[in-house]
Amino acid sequence: QVQLVESGGGLVQPGGSLRLSCAASGSIAGIGAMAWYRQPPGKQRELVASITGGGFTNYADSVKGRFTISRDNAKRTVYLQMNSLKPEDTAVYYCNARIRVSVFRAEDEYWGQGTQVTVSS
């Protein structure tokens, strides 16, 4: 069974930094695009950043220049480096990945359990 396990959330002051990690485990034949989403309190989930298997990245306008997404394919892990954090970055952050469990099956979408990021003084 495939699992995505996030780590690295917490409480940080405005202007500070955090690094989120998300590791995929289980019976995996291949991993396609990986992404980070977030859900602020009382709002809908939104895309923060994504990265393809080839390393092409995409960012929400609100985080461009402050956040960096990267991946380590050997470790099956995606990272989100968050700098210059603002109170409006406060949210539950979710890892997302398109994973193939067999060479005979198409990719399925998987989600992590979420990790809380709170930016407050």
Tab-separated table of N, CA, C and O in Angstrom:
chain	number	residue	atom	x	y	z
A	1	GLN	N	0.836	-1.181	0.000
A	1	GLN	CA	0.000	0.000	0.000
A	1	GLN	C	0.881	1.245	0.000
A	1	GLN	O	1.842	1.329	0.753
A	2	VAL	N	0.531	2.200	-0.842
A	2	VAL	CA	1.325	3.413	-0.973
A	2	VAL	C	0.956	4.408	0.116
A	2	VAL	O	-0.218	4.600	0.431
A	3	GLN	N	1.970	5.028	0.697
A	3	GLN	CA	1.765	6.078	1.690
A	3	GLN	C	2.643	7.265	1.368
A	3	GLN	O	3.776	7.119	0.897
A	4	LEU	N	2.119	8.450	1.655
A	4	LEU	CA	2.893	9.685	1.604
A	4	LEU	C	2.934	10.231	3.025
A	4	LEU	O	1.876	10.479	3.615
A	5	VAL	N	4.129	10.423	3.543
A	5	VAL	CA	4.279	10.885	4.921
A	5	VAL	C	5.024	12.205	4.930
A	5	VAL	O	6.179	12.286	4.487
A	6	GLU	N	4.344	13.243	5.441
A	6	GLU	CA	4.923	14.584	5.482
A	6	GLU	C	5.585	14.834	6.838
A	6	GLU	O	5.193	14.248	7.849
A	7	SER	N	6.541	15.744	6.835
A	7	SER	CA	7.172	16.193	8.070
A	7	SER	C	7.706	17.595	7.862
A	7	SER	O	7.849	18.049	6.719
A	8	GLY	N	8.008	18.273	8.977
A	8	GLY	CA	8.652	19.575	8.890
A	8	GLY	C	7.787	20.763	9.206
A	8	GLY	O	8.273	21.903	9.222
A	9	GLY	N	6.507	20.567	9.456
A	9	GLY	CA	5.645	21.693	9.796
A	9	GLY	C	5.929	22.202	11.205
A	9	GLY	O	6.726	21.623	11.939
A	10	GLY	N	5.268	23.303	11.553
A	10	GLY	CA	5.442	23.849	12.894
A	10	GLY	C	5.085	25.312	12.965
A	10	GLY	O	4.460	25.858	12.052
A	11	LEU	N	5.500	25.928	14.063
A	11	LEU	CA	5.248	27.343	14.312
A	11	LEU	C	6.515	28.134	14.010
A	11	LEU	O	7.607	27.767	14.477
A	12	VAL	N	6.378	29.209	13.248
A	12	VAL	CA	7.530	30.032	12.887
A	12	VAL	C	7.099	31.494	12.882
A	12	VAL	O	5.936	31.803	12.613
A	13	GLN	N	8.029	32.381	13.175
A	13	GLN	CA	7.737	33.813	13.170
A	13	GLN	C	7.732	34.359	11.748
A	13	GLN	O	8.387	33.796	10.860
A	14	PRO	N	7.005	35.436	11.513
A	14	PRO	CA	7.047	36.058	10.183
A	14	PRO	C	8.481	36.365	9.771
A	14	PRO	O	9.289	36.829	10.586
A	15	GLY	N	8.775	36.070	8.508
A	15	GLY	CA	10.126	36.237	7.998
A	15	GLY	C	11.003	35.015	8.144
A	15	GLY	O	12.108	34.973	7.592
A	16	GLY	N	10.526	34.029	8.874
A	16	GLY	CA	11.304	32.818	9.106
A	16	GLY	C	11.191	31.813	7.971
A	16	GLY	O	10.562	32.078	6.941
A	17	SER	N	11.811	30.652	8.185
A	17	SER	CA	11.853	29.604	7.156
A	17	SER	C	11.461	28.258	7.740
A	17	SER	O	11.655	28.006	8.935
A	18	LEU	N	10.930	27.419	6.883
A	18	LEU	CA	10.640	26.019	7.212
A	18	LEU	C	10.900	25.188	5.969
A	18	LEU	O	10.762	25.690	4.848
A	19	ARG	N	11.221	23.924	6.194
A	19	ARG	CA	11.386	22.994	5.086
A	19	ARG	C	10.483	21.793	5.322
A	19	ARG	O	10.633	21.088	6.323
A	20	LEU	N	9.568	21.577	4.402
A	20	LEU	CA	8.684	20.426	4.462
A	20	LEU	C	9.261	19.284	3.627
A	20	LEU	O	9.858	19.525	2.582
A	21	SER	N	9.040	18.069	4.104
A	21	SER	CA	9.454	16.873	3.366
A	21	SER	C	8.259	15.943	3.232
A	21	SER	O	7.380	15.916	4.100
A	22	CYS	N	8.243	15.183	2.156
A	22	CYS	CA	7.189	14.192	1.945
A	22	CYS	C	7.818	12.981	1.276
A	22	CYS	O	8.319	13.081	0.152
A	23	ALA	N	7.782	11.858	1.973
A	23	ALA	CA	8.385	10.634	1.468
A	23	ALA	C	7.316	9.625	1.078
A	23	ALA	O	6.373	9.389	1.846
A	24	ALA	N	7.477	9.050	-0.090
A	24	ALA	CA	6.555	8.019	-0.565
A	24	ALA	C	7.121	6.640	-0.223
A	24	ALA	O	8.326	6.402	-0.351
A	25	SER	N	6.237	5.753	0.224
A	25	SER	CA	6.671	4.404	0.555
A	25	SER	C	5.626	3.407	0.076
A	25	SER	O	4.487	3.761	-0.201
A	26	GLY	N	6.050	2.141	0.003
A	26	GLY	CA	5.143	1.086	-0.441
A	26	GLY	C	5.586	0.486	-1.752
A	26	GLY	O	6.718	0.674	-2.199
A	27	SER	N	4.678	-0.227	-2.359
A	27	SER	CA	4.965	-0.893	-3.631
A	27	SER	C	4.782	0.103	-4.767
A	27	SER	O	3.654	0.381	-5.184
A	28	ILE	N	5.890	0.644	-5.247
A	28	ILE	CA	5.852	1.739	-6.221
A	28	ILE	C	6.681	1.368	-7.449
A	28	ILE	O	7.851	1.036	-7.333
A	29	ALA	N	6.046	1.464	-8.609
A	29	ALA	CA	6.750	1.200	-9.862
A	29	ALA	C	7.318	2.478	-10.463
A	29	ALA	O	8.295	2.442	-11.202
A	30	GLY	N	6.667	3.604	-10.152
A	30	GLY	CA	7.148	4.880	-10.677
A	30	GLY	C	6.355	6.029	-10.094
A	30	GLY	O	5.215	5.873	-9.666
A	31	ILE	N	7.007	7.199	-10.036
A	31	ILE	CA	6.364	8.409	-9.511
A	31	ILE	C	6.431	9.496	-10.564
A	31	ILE	O	7.510	9.792	-11.077
A	32	GLY	N	5.292	10.063	-10.886
A	32	GLY	CA	5.229	11.160	-11.848
A	32	GLY	C	5.330	12.490	-11.142
A	32	GLY	O	6.189	12.695	-10.285
A	33	ALA	N	4.418	13.396	-11.472
A	33	ALA	CA	4.442	14.718	-10.866
A	33	ALA	C	4.169	14.646	-9.370
A	33	ALA	O	3.399	13.803	-8.901
A	34	MET	N	4.828	15.549	-8.628
A	34	MET	CA	4.608	15.676	-7.197
A	34	MET	C	4.294	17.136	-6.916
A	34	MET	O	4.718	18.033	-7.671
A	35	ALA	N	3.550	17.376	-5.857
A	35	ALA	CA	3.114	18.751	-5.610
A	35	ALA	C	2.840	18.965	-4.134
A	35	ALA	O	2.691	18.019	-3.356
A	36	TRP	N	2.785	20.244	-3.774
A	36	TRP	CA	2.329	20.666	-2.452
A	36	TRP	C	1.092	21.537	-2.624
A	36	TRP	O	1.072	22.444	-3.469
A	37	TYR	N	0.082	21.223	-1.825
A	37	TYR	CA	-1.129	22.031	-1.737
A	37	TYR	C	-1.226	22.561	-0.309
A	37	TYR	O	-0.562	22.051	0.605
A	38	ARG	N	-2.075	23.554	-0.101
A	38	ARG	CA	-2.333	24.026	1.257
A	38	ARG	C	-3.797	24.424	1.398
A	38	ARG	O	-4.445	24.782	0.415
A	39	GLN	N	-4.273	24.336	2.628
A	39	GLN	CA	-5.636	24.720	2.929
A	39	GLN	C	-5.629	25.651	4.133
A	39	GLN	O	-5.483	25.196	5.277
A	40	PRO	N	-5.766	26.963	3.881
A	40	PRO	CA	-5.829	27.914	4.990
A	40	PRO	C	-7.134	27.726	5.772
A	40	PRO	O	-8.103	27.183	5.233
A	41	PRO	N	-7.178	28.191	7.010
A	41	PRO	CA	-8.406	28.052	7.803
A	41	PRO	C	-9.613	28.671	7.101
A	41	PRO	O	-9.569	29.823	6.673
A	42	GLY	N	-10.680	27.895	6.951
A	42	GLY	CA	-11.910	28.399	6.363
A	42	GLY	C	-11.884	28.592	4.869
A	42	GLY	O	-12.822	29.152	4.297
A	43	LYS	N	-10.820	28.119	4.212
A	43	LYS	CA	-10.702	28.306	2.768
A	43	LYS	C	-10.512	26.972	2.060
A	43	LYS	O	-10.311	25.942	2.693
A	44	GLN	N	-10.573	27.025	0.735
A	44	GLN	CA	-10.407	25.803	-0.046
A	44	GLN	C	-8.937	25.464	-0.228
A	44	GLN	O	-8.058	26.330	-0.128
A	45	ARG	N	-8.690	24.211	-0.510
A	45	ARG	CA	-7.329	23.759	-0.782
A	45	ARG	C	-6.847	24.382	-2.089
A	45	ARG	O	-7.586	24.443	-3.074
A	46	GLU	N	-5.576	24.796	-2.106
A	46	GLU	CA	-5.009	25.437	-3.287
A	46	GLU	C	-3.627	24.883	-3.575
A	46	GLU	O	-2.898	24.458	-2.685
A	47	LEU	N	-3.268	24.918	-4.860
A	47	LEU	CA	-1.948	24.459	-5.278
A	47	LEU	C	-0.897	25.491	-4.877
A	47	LEU	O	-1.054	26.681	-5.139
A	48	VAL	N	0.176	25.007	-4.264
A	48	VAL	CA	1.297	25.872	-3.894
A	48	VAL	C	2.413	25.757	-4.925
A	48	VAL	O	2.904	26.757	-5.436
A	49	ALA	N	2.817	24.520	-5.222
A	49	ALA	CA	3.911	24.295	-6.161
A	49	ALA	C	3.860	22.861	-6.654
A	49	ALA	O	3.370	21.976	-5.945
A	50	SER	N	4.369	22.649	-7.857
A	50	SER	CA	4.425	21.299	-8.407
A	50	SER	C	5.743	21.096	-9.133
A	50	SER	O	6.401	22.064	-9.543
A	51	ILE	N	6.116	19.825	-9.293
A	51	ILE	CA	7.354	19.495	-9.980
A	51	ILE	C	7.130	18.199	-10.751
A	51	ILE	O	6.606	17.219	-10.212
A	52	THR	N	7.528	18.193	-12.020
A	52	THR	CA	7.355	17.001	-12.830
A	52	THR	C	8.482	16.008	-12.553
A	52	THR	O	9.469	16.322	-11.875
A	53	GLY	N	8.368	14.835	-13.129
A	53	GLY	CA	9.422	13.848	-12.980
A	53	GLY	C	10.743	14.324	-13.572
A	53	GLY	O	11.813	13.936	-13.103
A	54	GLY	N	10.657	15.187	-14.568
A	54	GLY	CA	11.855	15.729	-15.194
A	54	GLY	C	12.389	16.976	-14.531
A	54	GLY	O	13.407	17.532	-14.957
A	55	GLY	N	11.698	17.438	-13.479
A	55	GLY	CA	12.202	18.572	-12.713
A	55	GLY	C	11.618	19.930	-13.076
A	55	GLY	O	12.077	20.945	-12.544
A	56	PHE	N	10.646	19.961	-13.967
A	56	PHE	CA	10.020	21.244	-14.299
A	56	PHE	C	9.102	21.657	-13.149
A	56	PHE	O	8.331	20.852	-12.646
A	57	THR	N	9.174	22.932	-12.772
A	57	THR	CA	8.442	23.416	-11.608
A	57	THR	C	7.406	24.471	-11.974
A	57	THR	O	7.524	25.160	-13.002
A	58	ASN	N	6.410	24.585	-11.097
A	58	ASN	CA	5.356	25.585	-11.259
A	58	ASN	C	4.976	26.064	-9.870
A	58	ASN	O	4.919	25.258	-8.935
A	59	TYR	N	4.737	27.385	-9.748
A	59	TYR	CA	4.429	27.961	-8.442
A	59	TYR	C	3.190	28.843	-8.495
A	59	TYR	O	2.926	29.504	-9.505
A	60	ALA	N	2.469	28.889	-7.385
A	60	ALA	CA	1.408	29.877	-7.231
A	60	ALA	C	2.053	31.259	-7.167
A	60	ALA	O	3.154	31.418	-6.627
A	61	ASP	N	1.365	32.256	-7.700
A	61	ASP	CA	1.920	33.612	-7.711
A	61	ASP	C	2.255	34.094	-6.306
A	61	ASP	O	3.225	34.825	-6.104
A	62	SER	N	1.468	33.663	-5.330
A	62	SER	CA	1.636	34.155	-3.960
A	62	SER	C	2.920	33.666	-3.291
A	62	SER	O	3.337	34.229	-2.278
A	63	VAL	N	3.555	32.639	-3.858
A	63	VAL	CA	4.768	32.094	-3.222
A	63	VAL	C	6.001	32.211	-4.106
A	63	VAL	O	7.105	31.845	-3.677
A	64	LYS	N	5.848	32.703	-5.328
A	64	LYS	CA	6.992	32.817	-6.235
A	64	LYS	C	8.080	33.686	-5.620
A	64	LYS	O	7.805	34.755	-5.076
A	65	GLY	N	9.318	33.200	-5.709
A	65	GLY	CA	10.444	33.936	-5.156
A	65	GLY	C	10.686	33.665	-3.682
A	65	GLY	O	11.727	34.063	-3.144
A	66	ARG	N	9.747	32.994	-3.023
A	66	ARG	CA	9.907	32.688	-1.587
A	66	ARG	C	9.992	31.189	-1.321
A	66	ARG	O	10.699	30.756	-0.415
A	67	PHE	N	9.250	30.395	-2.090
A	67	PHE	CA	9.215	28.948	-1.891
A	67	PHE	C	9.953	28.250	-3.036
A	67	PHE	O	9.932	28.725	-4.184
A	68	THR	N	10.571	27.112	-2.715
A	68	THR	CA	11.244	26.300	-3.726
A	68	THR	C	10.861	24.842	-3.534
A	68	THR	O	11.029	24.294	-2.444
A	69	ILE	N	10.352	24.231	-4.606
A	69	ILE	CA	10.030	22.807	-4.578
A	69	ILE	C	11.167	22.035	-5.244
A	69	ILE	O	11.746	22.498	-6.238
A	70	SER	N	11.486	20.883	-4.681
A	70	SER	CA	12.529	20.026	-5.257
A	70	SER	C	12.185	18.574	-4.939
A	70	SER	O	11.299	18.301	-4.124
A	71	ARG	N	12.876	17.660	-5.599
A	71	ARG	CA	12.616	16.242	-5.346
A	71	ARG	C	13.904	15.454	-5.444
A	71	ARG	O	14.834	15.829	-6.170
A	72	ASP	N	13.921	14.358	-4.719
A	72	ASP	CA	15.023	13.394	-4.766
A	72	ASP	C	14.393	12.079	-5.187
A	72	ASP	O	13.753	11.403	-4.376
A	73	ASN	N	14.557	11.724	-6.447
A	73	ASN	CA	13.875	10.539	-6.965
A	73	ASN	C	14.385	9.247	-6.318
A	73	ASN	O	13.607	8.313	-6.117
A	74	ALA	N	15.644	9.214	-5.971
A	74	ALA	CA	16.199	8.007	-5.342
A	74	ALA	C	15.573	7.776	-3.967
A	74	ALA	O	15.366	6.633	-3.550
A	75	LYS	N	15.247	8.888	-3.283
A	75	LYS	CA	14.634	8.780	-1.956
A	75	LYS	C	13.123	8.840	-2.027
A	75	LYS	O	12.449	8.774	-1.006
A	76	ARG	N	12.574	9.022	-3.234
A	76	ARG	CA	11.122	9.121	-3.410
A	76	ARG	C	10.545	10.225	-2.524
A	76	ARG	O	9.500	10.063	-1.897
A	77	THR	N	11.235	11.327	-2.486
A	77	THR	CA	10.882	12.406	-1.573
A	77	THR	C	10.772	13.733	-2.312
A	77	THR	O	11.582	14.019	-3.203
A	78	VAL	N	9.775	14.521	-1.919
A	78	VAL	CA	9.619	15.875	-2.428
A	78	VAL	C	9.749	16.840	-1.249
A	78	VAL	O	9.338	16.523	-0.130
A	79	TYR	N	10.362	18.000	-1.526
A	79	TYR	CA	10.617	18.988	-0.490
A	79	TYR	C	9.956	20.314	-0.862
A	79	TYR	O	9.747	20.618	-2.040
A	80	LEU	N	9.680	21.106	0.168
A	80	LEU	CA	9.227	22.476	-0.045
A	80	LEU	C	9.988	23.374	0.925
A	80	LEU	O	9.756	23.318	2.132
A	81	GLN	N	10.925	24.140	0.365
A	81	GLN	CA	11.664	25.100	1.167
A	81	GLN	C	10.874	26.401	1.174
A	81	GLN	O	10.623	26.979	0.103
A	82	MET	N	10.497	26.848	2.359
A	82	MET	CA	9.674	28.047	2.494
A	82	MET	C	10.460	29.123	3.230
A	82	MET	O	10.829	28.938	4.393
A	83	ASN	N	10.732	30.224	2.546
A	83	ASN	CA	11.460	31.344	3.131
A	83	ASN	C	10.569	32.580	3.196
A	83	ASN	O	9.530	32.643	2.533
A	84	SER	N	10.984	33.545	3.980
A	84	SER	CA	10.242	34.813	4.104
A	84	SER	C	8.759	34.557	4.359
A	84	SER	O	7.883	35.147	3.710
A	85	LEU	N	8.490	33.688	5.309
A	85	LEU	CA	7.116	33.286	5.576
A	85	LEU	C	6.287	34.450	6.108
A	85	LEU	O	6.788	35.316	6.847
A	86	LYS	N	5.013	34.447	5.712
A	86	LYS	CA	4.063	35.484	6.094
A	86	LYS	C	2.887	34.854	6.854
A	86	LYS	O	2.605	33.657	6.680
A	87	PRO	N	2.196	35.622	7.664
A	87	PRO	CA	1.031	35.056	8.375
A	87	PRO	C	0.018	34.421	7.419
A	87	PRO	O	-0.617	33.416	7.778
A	88	GLU	N	-0.106	34.961	6.218
A	88	GLU	CA	-1.059	34.395	5.263
A	88	GLU	C	-0.615	33.053	4.680
A	88	GLU	O	-1.379	32.412	3.944
A	89	ASP	N	0.589	32.615	5.000
A	89	ASP	CA	1.038	31.265	4.608
A	89	ASP	C	0.536	30.215	5.593
A	89	ASP	O	0.729	29.016	5.350
A	90	THR	N	-0.076	30.643	6.685
A	90	THR	CA	-0.606	29.698	7.668
A	90	THR	C	-1.656	28.800	7.029
A	90	THR	O	-2.621	29.275	6.425
A	91	ALA	N	-1.452	27.490	7.150
A	91	ALA	CA	-2.350	26.530	6.510
A	91	ALA	C	-1.914	25.120	6.878
A	91	ALA	O	-0.816	24.915	7.423
A	92	VAL	N	-2.764	24.160	6.545
A	92	VAL	CA	-2.344	22.761	6.547
A	92	VAL	C	-1.784	22.483	5.152
A	92	VAL	O	-2.455	22.742	4.151
A	93	TYR	N	-0.576	21.972	5.105
A	93	TYR	CA	0.095	21.699	3.834
A	93	TYR	C	0.021	20.204	3.535
A	93	TYR	O	0.339	19.370	4.401
A	94	TYR	N	-0.403	19.892	2.310
A	94	TYR	CA	-0.587	18.510	1.882
A	94	TYR	C	0.347	18.172	0.720
A	94	TYR	O	0.476	18.955	-0.228
A	95	CYS	N	0.923	17.001	0.807
A	95	CYS	CA	1.729	16.462	-0.282
A	95	CYS	C	0.827	15.689	-1.240
A	95	CYS	O	-0.121	15.014	-0.808
A	96	ASN	N	1.119	15.789	-2.521
A	96	ASN	CA	0.342	15.096	-3.553
A	96	ASN	C	1.309	14.473	-4.546
A	96	ASN	O	2.316	15.083	-4.905
A	97	ALA	N	0.992	13.263	-4.985
A	97	ALA	CA	1.859	12.618	-5.969
A	97	ALA	C	1.051	11.690	-6.865
A	97	ALA	O	0.077	11.082	-6.423
A	98	ARG	N	1.482	11.605	-8.089
A	98	ARG	CA	0.892	10.663	-9.047
A	98	ARG	C	1.834	9.461	-9.117
A	98	ARG	O	2.984	9.597	-9.545
A	99	ILE	N	1.321	8.317	-8.685
A	99	ILE	CA	2.163	7.137	-8.482
A	99	ILE	C	1.618	5.949	-9.261
A	99	ILE	O	0.409	5.701	-9.270
A	100	ARG	N	2.540	5.248	-9.874
A	100	ARG	CA	2.195	4.007	-10.586
A	100	ARG	C	2.638	2.841	-9.715
A	100	ARG	O	3.822	2.730	-9.377
A	101	VAL	N	1.682	1.993	-9.348
A	101	VAL	CA	2.009	0.853	-8.477
A	101	VAL	C	2.400	-0.374	-9.284
A	101	VAL	O	2.897	-1.363	-8.726
A	102	SER	N	2.175	-0.315	-10.596
A	102	SER	CA	2.531	-1.429	-11.461
A	102	SER	C	2.789	-0.864	-12.856
A	102	SER	O	2.166	0.129	-13.254
A	103	VAL	N	3.678	-1.489	-13.588
A	103	VAL	CA	3.934	-1.040	-14.960
A	103	VAL	C	2.736	-1.289	-15.855
A	103	VAL	O	2.657	-0.771	-16.966
A	104	PHE	N	1.780	-2.070	-15.370
A	104	PHE	CA	0.595	-2.390	-16.152
A	104	PHE	C	-0.591	-1.492	-15.800
A	104	PHE	O	-1.676	-1.664	-16.351
A	105	ARG	N	-0.365	-0.542	-14.880
A	105	ARG	CA	-1.456	0.332	-14.449
A	105	ARG	C	-1.093	1.787	-14.675
A	105	ARG	O	0.080	2.177	-14.645
A	106	ALA	N	-2.114	2.591	-14.886
A	106	ALA	CA	-1.897	4.025	-15.011
A	106	ALA	C	-1.603	4.620	-13.629
A	106	ALA	O	-1.795	3.974	-12.603
A	107	GLU	N	-1.121	5.863	-13.624
A	107	GLU	CA	-0.847	6.542	-12.366
A	107	GLU	C	-2.151	6.826	-11.616
A	107	GLU	O	-3.172	7.160	-12.220
A	108	ASP	N	-2.072	6.715	-10.296
A	108	ASP	CA	-3.164	7.134	-9.424
A	108	ASP	C	-2.672	8.308	-8.584
A	108	ASP	O	-1.478	8.503	-8.397
A	109	GLU	N	-3.614	9.080	-8.068
A	109	GLU	CA	-3.290	10.241	-7.259
A	109	GLU	C	-3.338	9.865	-5.784
A	109	GLU	O	-4.298	9.250	-5.320
A	110	TYR	N	-2.290	10.284	-5.055
A	110	TYR	CA	-2.210	9.995	-3.623
A	110	TYR	C	-1.979	11.295	-2.861
A	110	TYR	O	-1.350	12.235	-3.380
A	111	TRP	N	-2.473	11.308	-1.613
A	111	TRP	CA	-2.338	12.470	-0.744
A	111	TRP	C	-1.707	12.077	0.584
A	111	TRP	O	-1.951	10.978	1.102
A	112	GLY	N	-0.929	12.989	1.144
A	112	GLY	CA	-0.444	12.823	2.497
A	112	GLY	C	-1.508	13.245	3.495
A	112	GLY	O	-2.581	13.732	3.124
A	113	GLN	N	-1.184	13.095	4.781
A	113	GLN	CA	-2.152	13.374	5.836
A	113	GLN	C	-2.206	14.854	6.195
A	113	GLN	O	-3.137	15.292	6.883
A	114	GLY	N	-1.226	15.617	5.753
A	114	GLY	CA	-1.194	17.043	6.038
A	114	GLY	C	-0.302	17.381	7.216
A	114	GLY	O	-0.189	16.603	8.165
A	115	THR	N	0.331	18.540	7.140
A	115	THR	CA	1.150	19.034	8.239
A	115	THR	C	0.847	20.518	8.443
A	115	THR	O	0.747	21.268	7.474
A	116	GLN	N	0.698	20.919	9.694
A	116	GLN	CA	0.295	22.289	10.009
A	116	GLN	C	1.506	23.220	9.967
A	116	GLN	O	2.548	22.941	10.565
A	117	VAL	N	1.330	24.329	9.269
A	117	VAL	CA	2.315	25.413	9.276
A	117	VAL	C	1.615	26.658	9.805
A	117	VAL	O	0.597	27.083	9.262
A	118	THR	N	2.162	27.211	10.887
A	118	THR	CA	1.592	28.417	11.491
A	118	THR	C	2.654	29.503	11.523
A	118	THR	O	3.746	29.290	12.067
A	119	VAL	N	2.336	30.642	10.923
A	119	VAL	CA	3.260	31.779	10.898
A	119	VAL	C	2.660	32.868	11.770
A	119	VAL	O	1.651	33.483	11.426
A	120	SER	N	3.302	33.106	12.908
A	120	SER	CA	2.758	34.053	13.877
A	120	SER	C	3.848	34.539	14.810
A	120	SER	O	4.788	33.790	15.119
A	121	SER	N	3.714	35.772	15.237
A	121	SER	CA	4.664	36.311	16.210
A	121	SER	C	4.120	36.132	17.630
A	121	SER	O	4.779	36.511	18.592
